[in-house]
CSV table of C-alpha atoms in Angstrom, one decimal:
chain,number,residue,atom,x,y,z
F,1,MET,CA,-6.8,10.4,-21.4
F,2,LYS,CA,-10.0,12.3,-22.1
F,3,LYS,CA,-12.1,10.4,-19.6
F,4,VAL,CA,-11.5,9.1,-16.1
F,5,SER,CA,-14.3,6.8,-15.0
F,6,CYS,CA,-12.6,5.1,-12.0
F,7,VAL,CA,-9.9,5.8,-9.4
F,8,ILE,CA,-8.6,2.7,-7.7
F,9,MET,CA,-7.1,3.4,-4.3
F,10,ASP,CA,-4.8,1.4,-2.1
F,11,TRP,CA,-5.7,1.1,1.6
F,12,ALA,CA,-3.0,1.2,4.3
F,13,GLY,CA,-0.6,4.1,3.7
F,14,THR,CA,-2.8,5.7,1.0
F,15,ALA,CA,-6.4,5.9,2.2
F,16,VAL,CA,-6.0,4.9,5.8
F,17,ASP,CA,-3.3,4.3,8.4
F,18,PHE,CA,-1.0,7.3,7.9
F,19,GLY,CA,2.5,5.9,7.5
F,20,CYS,CA,1.3,2.3,7.1
F,21,PHE,CA,2.2,1.2,10.7
F,22,ALA,CA,-0.3,-1.6,11.3
F,23,PRO,CA,1.5,-4.2,9.2
F,24,LEU,CA,5.0,-2.8,10.0
F,25,ASN,CA,4.6,-3.4,13.8
F,26,ALA,CA,3.3,-6.9,13.1
F,27,PHE,CA,6.2,-7.8,10.8
F,28,LEU,CA,8.8,-6.6,13.4
F,29,LYS,CA,7.2,-8.7,16.1
F,30,VAL,CA,7.1,-11.8,13.9
F,31,PHE,CA,10.8,-11.7,13.0
F,32,GLN,CA,11.8,-10.9,16.7
F,33,GLU,CA,10.0,-14.1,17.7
F,34,GLN,CA,12.4,-16.0,15.3
F,35,GLY,CA,15.4,-14.4,16.8
F,36,VAL,CA,16.0,-12.3,13.7
F,37,THR,CA,16.3,-8.5,13.9
F,38,ILE,CA,15.1,-6.6,10.8
F,39,THR,CA,15.2,-2.9,10.2
F,40,TYR,CA,12.2,-0.6,9.5
F,41,ARG,CA,13.5,-0.2,5.9
F,42,GLN,CA,13.7,-4.0,5.4
F,43,ALA,CA,10.2,-4.5,6.8
F,44,ARG,CA,8.8,-1.7,4.6
F,45,GLU,CA,10.5,-2.5,1.3
F,46,PRO,CA,8.1,-5.2,0.1
F,47,MET,CA,5.0,-3.4,1.4
F,48,GLY,CA,2.0,-3.7,-0.8
F,49,LEU,CA,2.4,-7.4,-1.5
F,50,LEU,CA,0.1,-10.1,-0.2
F,51,LYS,CA,1.3,-10.5,3.4
F,52,ILE,CA,2.6,-14.1,3.2
F,53,GLU,CA,4.6,-13.0,0.1
F,54,HIS,CA,5.8,-10.0,2.0
F,55,ILE,CA,7.3,-12.4,4.7
F,56,LYS,CA,9.0,-14.4,2.0
F,57,ALA,CA,10.4,-11.2,0.4
F,58,ILE,CA,12.0,-10.2,3.7
F,59,LEU,CA,13.4,-13.6,4.3
F,60,LYS,CA,15.0,-13.6,0.8
F,61,MET,CA,17.0,-10.5,1.6
F,62,PRO,CA,20.7,-11.6,2.0
F,63,GLU,CA,21.2,-10.0,5.4
F,64,VAL,CA,18.0,-11.4,6.8
F,65,SER,CA,18.7,-14.9,5.3
F,66,GLU,CA,22.1,-14.8,7.1
F,67,ARG,CA,20.6,-13.8,10.4
F,68,PHE,CA,18.0,-16.6,10.1
F,69,ARG,CA,20.7,-19.1,9.3
F,70,THR,CA,22.7,-17.9,12.4
F,71,ALA,CA,19.7,-18.0,14.7
F,72,HIS,CA,18.5,-21.5,13.5
F,73,GLY,CA,21.5,-23.2,12.1
F,74,ARG,CA,19.8,-23.8,8.8
F,75,GLU,CA,18.1,-22.1,5.8
F,76,TRP,CA,14.5,-21.0,6.2
F,77,ASN,CA,11.8,-23.0,4.5
F,78,GLN,CA,8.1,-22.9,3.6
F,79,ASN,CA,7.1,-24.3,7.0
F,80,ASP,CA,8.8,-21.3,8.7
F,81,VAL,CA,6.9,-19.0,6.4
F,82,ALA,CA,3.6,-20.6,7.4
F,83,ILE,CA,4.4,-20.4,11.1
F,84,MET,CA,5.5,-16.7,10.7
F,85,TYR,CA,2.4,-15.9,8.8
F,86,GLN,CA,0.1,-17.3,11.4
F,87,SER,CA,2.0,-15.2,14.0
F,88,PHE,CA,1.7,-12.2,11.7
F,89,GLU,CA,-2.1,-12.6,11.5
F,90,LYS,CA,-2.3,-12.9,15.3
F,91,HIS,CA,-0.4,-9.7,15.9
F,92,LEU,CA,-2.2,-7.8,13.1
F,93,PHE,CA,-5.7,-8.7,14.1
F,94,ALA,CA,-4.9,-7.7,17.6
F,95,SER,CA,-4.3,-4.1,16.6
F,96,LEU,CA,-5.8,-3.6,13.1
F,97,GLN,CA,-8.9,-1.8,14.4
F,98,ASP,CA,-6.7,0.9,15.7
F,99,PHE,CA,-5.3,1.7,12.2
F,100,THR,CA,-8.4,2.5,10.2
F,101,THR,CA,-8.4,6.3,10.4
F,102,PRO,CA,-8.6,7.9,6.9
F,103,VAL,CA,-5.6,9.8,5.8
F,104,PRO,CA,-6.4,13.6,5.9
F,105,GLY,CA,-7.8,14.7,2.5
F,106,VAL,CA,-8.8,11.2,1.2
F,107,VAL,CA,-12.5,11.7,1.8
F,108,GLU,CA,-13.1,13.3,-1.5
F,109,GLU,CA,-16.7,13.8,-2.6
F,110,GLN,CA,-15.9,16.0,-5.6
F,111,LEU,CA,-14.9,13.1,-7.8
F,112,ARG,CA,-18.0,11.2,-6.9
F,113,ARG,CA,-20.2,14.2,-7.9
F,114,GLU,CA,-18.5,14.0,-11.3
F,115,GLY,CA,-19.5,10.4,-11.7
F,116,ILE,CA,-16.0,8.9,-11.0
F,117,ARG,CA,-16.2,5.5,-9.2
F,118,ILE,CA,-13.8,4.7,-6.3
F,119,GLY,CA,-12.4,1.2,-6.4
F,120,SER,CA,-9.7,-0.3,-4.2
F,121,THR,CA,-7.0,-2.9,-4.0
F,122,THR,CA,-4.9,-4.1,-1.0
F,123,GLY,CA,-2.3,-6.4,0.3
F,124,TYR,CA,-4.7,-7.3,3.1
F,125,THR,CA,-6.9,-10.4,3.0
F,126,ASP,CA,-10.7,-10.6,3.1
F,127,ALA,CA,-10.6,-11.3,6.8
F,128,MET,CA,-8.4,-8.3,7.5
F,129,MET,CA,-10.5,-6.0,5.4
F,130,LYS,CA,-13.6,-7.0,7.4
F,131,ILE,CA,-12.0,-4.9,10.2
F,132,VAL,CA,-10.5,-2.1,8.1
F,133,GLN,CA,-13.3,-1.3,5.7
F,134,PRO,CA,-16.1,-0.8,8.4
F,135,GLY,CA,-13.7,1.2,10.6
F,136,ALA,CA,-12.8,3.5,7.7
F,137,ALA,CA,-16.5,3.8,6.6
F,138,ALA,CA,-17.5,4.8,10.1
F,139,GLN,CA,-15.1,7.7,9.7
F,140,GLY,CA,-16.3,8.8,6.3
F,141,TYR,CA,-14.2,6.8,3.8
F,142,ILE,CA,-16.4,4.6,1.6
F,143,VAL,CA,-15.4,2.9,-1.6
F,144,ASP,CA,-17.6,1.5,-4.4
F,145,CYS,CA,-15.6,-1.7,-4.8
F,146,LEU,CA,-13.1,-3.5,-2.6
F,147,VAL,CA,-10.9,-6.3,-4.1
F,148,THR,CA,-8.4,-8.4,-2.0
F,149,PRO,CA,-5.9,-11.0,-3.4
F,150,ASP,CA,-8.1,-13.8,-2.1
F,151,HIS,CA,-9.4,-16.1,-4.8
F,152,LEU,CA,-7.3,-14.4,-7.5
F,153,PRO,CA,-4.3,-15.9,-9.3
F,154,ALA,CA,-1.9,-13.5,-7.4
F,155,GLY,CA,-1.8,-10.2,-5.6
F,156,ARG,CA,0.5,-7.3,-6.4
F,157,PRO,CA,2.3,-6.5,-8.6
F,158,ALA,CA,0.0,-8.7,-10.8
F,159,PRO,CA,-2.9,-6.7,-12.3
F,160,TYR,CA,-5.7,-9.0,-11.3
F,161,MET,CA,-7.2,-6.9,-8.5
F,162,ILE,CA,-7.4,-3.9,-10.8
F,163,TYR,CA,-9.2,-6.0,-13.5
F,164,ARG,CA,-11.6,-7.3,-10.9
F,165,ASN,CA,-12.5,-3.7,-9.9
F,166,MET,CA,-13.0,-2.9,-13.6
F,167,THR,CA,-15.3,-5.8,-14.0
F,168,GLU,CA,-17.3,-5.1,-10.8
F,169,LEU,CA,-17.7,-1.5,-11.7
F,170,ALA,CA,-18.3,-2.0,-15.4
F,171,ILE,CA,-15.3,0.2,-16.5
F,172,PRO,CA,-14.9,-0.5,-20.2
F,173,SER,CA,-11.3,0.4,-20.8
F,174,VAL,CA,-7.9,0.6,-18.9
F,175,ASP,CA,-7.6,4.1,-20.5
F,176,GLU,CA,-10.3,5.3,-18.1
F,177,VAL,CA,-8.6,4.1,-14.9
F,178,VAL,CA,-6.2,5.8,-12.5
F,179,LYS,CA,-4.5,3.6,-9.8
F,180,VAL,CA,-3.2,5.4,-6.7
F,181,GLY,CA,-0.9,3.9,-4.1
F,182,ASP,CA,1.9,4.6,-1.7
F,183,THR,CA,4.3,1.6,-2.4
F,184,ILE,CA,6.5,0.4,-5.3
F,185,ALA,CA,4.2,-2.6,-5.5
F,186,ASP,CA,1.2,-0.3,-6.0
F,187,ILE,CA,3.0,1.4,-8.9
F,188,ARG,CA,4.0,-1.8,-10.6
F,189,GLU,CA,0.4,-3.1,-10.1
F,190,GLY,CA,-0.9,-0.1,-12.1
F,191,LEU,CA,1.8,-0.5,-14.8
F,192,ASN,CA,1.1,-4.2,-15.2
F,193,ALA,CA,-2.6,-3.4,-15.6
F,194,LYS,CA,-1.7,-0.8,-18.3
F,195,VAL,CA,-3.5,2.0,-16.4
F,196,CYS,CA,-2.3,5.4,-15.3
F,197,SER,CA,-0.2,4.6,-12.2
F,198,VAL,CA,0.1,7.4,-9.5
F,199,GLY,CA,2.3,7.4,-6.4
F,200,VAL,CA,1.5,9.5,-3.3
F,201,ILE,CA,4.2,10.6,-0.8
F,202,THR,CA,2.5,12.1,2.3
F,203,GLY,CA,1.4,9.3,4.7
F,204,SER,CA,3.0,6.7,2.6
F,205,ASN,CA,4.9,3.5,3.6
F,206,GLU,CA,7.8,4.8,1.4
F,207,LEU,CA,8.0,8.0,3.5
F,208,GLY,CA,7.5,6.0,6.8
F,209,LEU,CA,6.7,8.8,9.1
F,210,THR,CA,3.9,9.0,11.7
F,211,GLU,CA,1.6,12.0,11.4
F,212,GLU,CA,3.3,13.7,14.4
F,213,GLU,CA,6.7,13.1,12.9
F,214,TYR,CA,5.5,14.5,9.6
F,215,LYS,CA,4.1,17.7,11.3
F,216,THR,CA,7.2,18.4,13.5
F,217,MET,CA,10.1,17.5,11.1
F,218,PRO,CA,12.2,20.5,10.0
F,219,GLU,CA,11.1,21.5,6.5
F,220,PRO,CA,14.5,21.0,4.8
F,221,GLU,CA,14.8,17.4,6.2
F,222,LEU,CA,11.2,16.6,5.2
F,223,TYR,CA,11.8,18.0,1.7
F,224,THR,CA,14.9,15.8,1.3
F,225,LEU,CA,13.0,12.7,2.4
F,226,LYS,CA,10.1,13.5,0.1
F,227,GLN,CA,12.4,13.9,-2.9
F,228,GLU,CA,14.0,10.5,-2.2
F,229,VAL,CA,10.5,8.9,-2.2
F,230,ARG,CA,9.6,10.8,-5.4
F,231,GLU,CA,12.7,9.6,-7.1
F,232,ARG,CA,12.1,5.9,-6.1
F,233,MET,CA,8.5,6.1,-7.3
F,234,MET,CA,9.4,7.7,-10.6
F,235,ALA,CA,12.3,5.1,-11.1
F,236,ALA,CA,9.7,2.4,-10.6
F,237,GLY,CA,7.7,3.8,-13.5
F,238,ALA,CA,5.0,6.0,-11.9
F,239,HIS,CA,3.3,8.2,-14.4
F,240,TYR,CA,2.8,10.9,-11.7
F,241,VAL,CA,3.7,11.3,-8.1
F,242,LEU,CA,1.6,13.4,-5.8
F,243,ASP,CA,3.0,15.2,-2.7
F,244,ASN,CA,-0.4,14.8,-1.0
F,245,ILE,CA,-3.6,12.9,-1.7
F,246,ARG,CA,-5.4,16.3,-1.7
F,247,GLU,CA,-3.8,16.9,-5.1
F,248,LEU,CA,-5.7,14.0,-6.7
F,249,PRO,CA,-8.8,15.8,-7.9
F,250,ASP,CA,-6.6,18.4,-9.7
F,251,LEU,CA,-4.6,15.7,-11.3
F,252,ILE,CA,-7.8,13.9,-12.5
F,253,HIS,CA,-9.1,17.2,-14.0
F,254,ASN,CA,-5.7,17.8,-15.7
F,255,LEU,CA,-5.7,14.3,-17.2
F,256,MET,CA,-9.2,14.7,-18.6
F,257,ASN,CA,-8.4,18.1,-20.1
F,258,LYS,CA,-5.0,17.1,-21.5
F,259,LYS,CA,-4.6,17.6,-25.2
């Protein structure tokens, strides 16, 4: 990779919302309303998908399916998914504006000065991003292109959002693109698009810590958690895994100077 023309960033958990808590809280409430208890890990596992697909992915987990069956006396169906998604939107929209703060270090002007465009993909819809994007911009995080799964054949892990970014930003080759994200779905999205796929640990959904928890956790425990995330991302096929988004400019420079 001798040239990087575009970096395509995920939003929640990568660029904004340290720890990716806005959707997490909404998912927990939705399942509680159905009399079904889910764990933080179960709620986080499909993160990065289009949100209605995220609900389906949780429902398909054997333990969750069994709890739904016990609570309702039947299997879940598409009508249940539609009802739960409506509830999810209600809960998410009620709190989304509180989760638009950029992750420390993500406001990076050095790449822009070098002519690198900043694209973005997300598991949020257009309507959700009408809250997130202005909130982030007001705090200094601005992208050149935003693509949601709306009006595309599919969201993550399909590659369509990345290709739409490339079209909008006139990027001529997948060889000039780096995709950065905090979930397994992000990594697979990059791989399916045949671009360089990079995971980021600090602030990620996969790590699942608030900023305060991250700062106060004993170093050995934090190191162990980070290593577990790194291993999951590498196992998913990530080309590189960053400890912190602040490392991105150095990675880009190394990629362009790689022989």
